[in-house]
Short mmCIF file of C-alpha atoms in Angstrom, two decimals:
data_model
loop_
_atom_site.label_atom_id
_atom_site.label_comp_id
_atom_site.label_asym_id
_atom_site.label_seq_id
_atom_site.Cartn_x
_atom_site.Cartn_y
_atom_site.Cartn_z
CA MET A 755 -41.96 29.53 38.70
CA ASP A 756 -44.12 27.56 36.54
CA ILE A 757 -43.67 23.87 36.34
CA THR A 758 -42.24 23.85 32.94
CA SER A 759 -39.51 26.32 33.76
CA GLU A 760 -38.64 24.23 36.95
CA ILE A 761 -38.39 21.02 34.81
CA ARG A 762 -36.42 22.80 32.02
CA THR A 763 -34.06 24.14 34.77
CA LYS A 764 -33.57 20.70 36.28
CA LEU A 765 -33.08 18.93 32.96
CA GLY A 766 -30.80 21.63 31.68
CA GLU A 767 -29.11 20.31 28.31
CA ASP A 768 -31.15 17.21 28.66
CA TRP A 769 -34.45 19.20 28.00
CA LEU A 770 -36.08 17.88 24.88
CA PRO A 771 -36.11 21.02 22.85
CA ALA A 772 -32.49 21.86 23.86
CA ILE A 773 -31.49 18.38 22.25
CA TYR A 774 -33.74 19.03 19.25
CA ALA A 775 -32.20 22.50 18.87
CA GLY A 776 -28.73 21.68 19.36
CA LYS A 777 -28.28 18.12 17.88
CA VAL A 778 -31.00 17.90 15.21
CA ARG A 779 -31.53 21.23 13.68
CA PRO A 780 -27.86 22.06 12.70
CA GLN A 781 -27.64 18.89 10.66
CA ARG A 782 -28.89 18.30 7.33
CA THR A 783 -32.50 17.30 7.91
CA ARG A 784 -35.82 16.83 6.07
CA ALA A 785 -39.09 17.90 7.41
CA TYR A 786 -41.63 15.19 8.18
CA VAL A 787 -45.33 15.57 8.81
CA LEU A 788 -47.20 13.53 11.34
CA ASP A 789 -50.92 13.96 11.08
CA VAL A 790 -51.41 13.75 14.86
CA PRO A 791 -53.90 16.00 17.05
CA PRO A 792 -51.95 18.51 19.40
CA LYS A 793 -52.30 16.64 22.52
CA GLU A 794 -50.81 13.62 24.36
CA ASN A 795 -51.20 10.44 22.17
CA ALA A 796 -50.41 7.05 22.54
CA ALA A 797 -47.92 5.93 20.01
CA GLU A 798 -46.75 2.50 19.42
CA ILE A 799 -44.16 0.92 17.02
CA GLN A 800 -45.55 -2.19 15.13
CA HIS A 801 -43.60 -4.71 13.20
CA THR A 802 -45.62 -5.88 10.29
CA LEU A 803 -44.89 -8.11 7.10
CA LEU A 804 -44.64 -4.95 5.01
CA GLY A 805 -42.13 -3.22 7.56
CA ILE A 806 -42.12 -0.93 10.62
CA GLU A 807 -45.06 1.08 11.37
CA LEU A 808 -45.67 3.89 13.82
CA LYS A 809 -49.22 3.59 15.10
CA ILE A 810 -50.88 6.75 16.53
CA GLY A 811 -54.47 6.32 17.26
CA ASN A 812 -56.06 4.62 14.37
CA LYS A 813 -53.43 6.22 11.80
CA ARG A 814 -50.31 4.21 10.84
CA PHE A 815 -47.21 5.85 9.28
CA ALA A 816 -44.61 3.65 7.48
CA CYS A 817 -41.07 4.06 8.91
CA PRO A 818 -37.97 3.15 6.80
CA ASP A 819 -36.28 1.66 10.08
CA LEU A 820 -36.78 1.11 13.75
CA ALA A 821 -34.60 4.11 14.57
CA THR A 822 -36.72 6.37 12.60
CA ALA A 823 -40.06 4.96 14.23
CA ARG A 824 -38.36 5.40 17.75
CA TYR A 825 -37.43 9.09 16.88
CA LEU A 826 -40.83 10.04 15.62
CA ARG A 827 -42.72 8.31 18.45
CA VAL A 828 -41.23 10.86 20.72
CA PHE A 829 -42.80 13.71 18.94
CA ALA A 830 -45.81 11.91 18.52
CA ARG A 831 -46.55 11.09 22.17
CA PHE A 832 -47.00 15.09 22.98
CA GLY A 833 -48.59 15.74 19.56
CA CYS A 834 -45.84 17.80 17.56
CA ALA A 835 -46.93 17.50 13.87
CA ASN A 836 -43.81 18.86 12.22
CA VAL A 837 -40.60 17.79 13.17
CA ALA A 838 -36.99 17.47 11.50
CA VAL A 839 -35.50 14.23 10.77
CA PRO A 840 -31.86 13.94 10.39
CA TYR A 841 -31.07 12.89 6.76
CA ASP A 842 -28.23 10.74 7.72
CA ILE A 843 -29.77 7.46 8.84
CA THR A 844 -26.76 6.49 10.92
CA ARG A 845 -27.20 9.25 13.43
CA ILE A 846 -30.97 8.83 14.19
CA SER A 847 -30.53 5.92 16.47
CA ALA A 848 -28.27 7.88 18.95
CA ILE A 849 -30.65 10.98 18.90
CA ALA A 850 -33.63 8.61 19.41
CA ASP A 851 -31.94 7.55 22.53
CA GLU A 852 -31.42 10.70 23.84
CA LEU A 853 -34.90 12.14 22.96
CA GLU A 854 -36.42 9.04 24.63
CA THR A 855 -34.27 9.47 27.71
CA SER A 856 -35.20 13.22 27.99
CA TRP A 857 -38.80 12.31 27.55
CA GLN A 858 -38.66 9.77 30.45
CA LYS A 859 -36.87 12.44 32.66
CA THR A 860 -39.60 15.06 31.91
CA LEU A 861 -42.34 12.42 32.76
CA LEU A 862 -40.41 11.53 36.29
CA ASN A 863 -40.02 15.14 36.83
CA LEU A 864 -43.60 15.95 36.05
CA LEU A 865 -44.60 12.99 38.39
CA GLU A 866 -42.39 14.26 41.28
CA ALA A 867 -43.71 17.80 40.84
CA THR A 868 -47.28 17.15 40.85
CA ARG A 869 -47.28 14.26 43.48
CA ASP A 870 -49.23 16.12 46.04
CA ASP A 871 -51.60 17.47 43.64
CA ALA A 872 -55.34 16.51 43.23
CA PRO A 873 -55.70 14.37 39.95
CA ALA A 874 -57.38 17.11 38.03
CA ALA A 875 -54.48 19.64 38.79
CA GLY A 876 -51.81 17.03 37.82
CA SER A 877 -53.49 16.51 34.64
CA ARG A 878 -54.03 20.32 33.94
CA LYS A 879 -50.17 20.64 34.64
CA ARG A 880 -49.15 17.76 32.40
CA ARG A 881 -51.11 19.25 29.46
CA GLY A 882 -49.60 22.49 30.17
CA VAL A 883 -45.85 20.93 30.14
CA LEU A 884 -46.57 19.12 26.92
CA LYS A 885 -48.23 22.10 25.11
CA ASP A 886 -44.86 24.08 26.18
CA LEU A 887 -42.97 21.38 24.56
CA ARG A 888 -44.85 21.33 21.45
CA ILE A 889 -44.76 25.25 21.23
CA GLU A 890 -40.71 25.08 21.69
CA ILE A 891 -40.48 22.46 19.08
CA GLU A 892 -42.62 24.21 16.64
CA ALA A 893 -40.68 27.64 17.21
CA ILE A 894 -37.35 25.72 16.37
CA GLY A 895 -39.15 24.53 13.12
CA ALA A 896 -38.99 21.38 11.06
CA GLY A 897 -36.86 23.00 8.19
CA ASP A 898 -37.26 22.09 4.47
CA ALA A 899 -39.00 19.19 3.07
CA MET A 900 -35.89 18.12 1.35
CA PRO A 901 -32.34 18.90 2.15
CA GLN A 902 -30.28 21.06 0.32
CA PHE A 903 -27.22 19.97 -1.42
CA LYS A 904 -24.33 21.72 -3.17
CA GLN A 905 -25.16 22.19 -6.72
CA SER A 906 -21.68 23.24 -7.68
CA THR A 907 -18.85 20.67 -8.78
CA SER A 908 -15.27 21.23 -9.38
CA GLN A 909 -14.59 20.01 -12.82
CA ARG A 910 -11.78 20.92 -14.83
CA ALA A 911 -12.55 22.85 -18.12
CA GLY A 912 -11.60 21.62 -21.35
#
């Protein structure tokens, strides 16, 4: 069994793509494009005079609120460029909490699994797990750029 399958089995419903597929994609969402390289990235949230920004490398992305910045940071960390963001901003914070917890559990399990490996082998396994995360999220998809709304209204004739 490869390391990604091992971690996926240990985490079960807490596996990051499982949370994304089960709790994000069934909602009304909008696609968000992060211009990040498909690799592990250092992503930090910055509070500026103009608001909240997500800094990834030398690029900055304006975010409407802290919850959205936290949500996007999870995906930016492993280089996922296209993600779905819940349209209902009241739900983003709770989902961001779950995704951050899943990310930390994944890293802890990865550390445990590579404890006895040489540094180069551990890095290779880490890159493999992050690539598998990215592939699974991309397979689930980011959805439409704008959510679909019902166009019909019930109005009385006459």
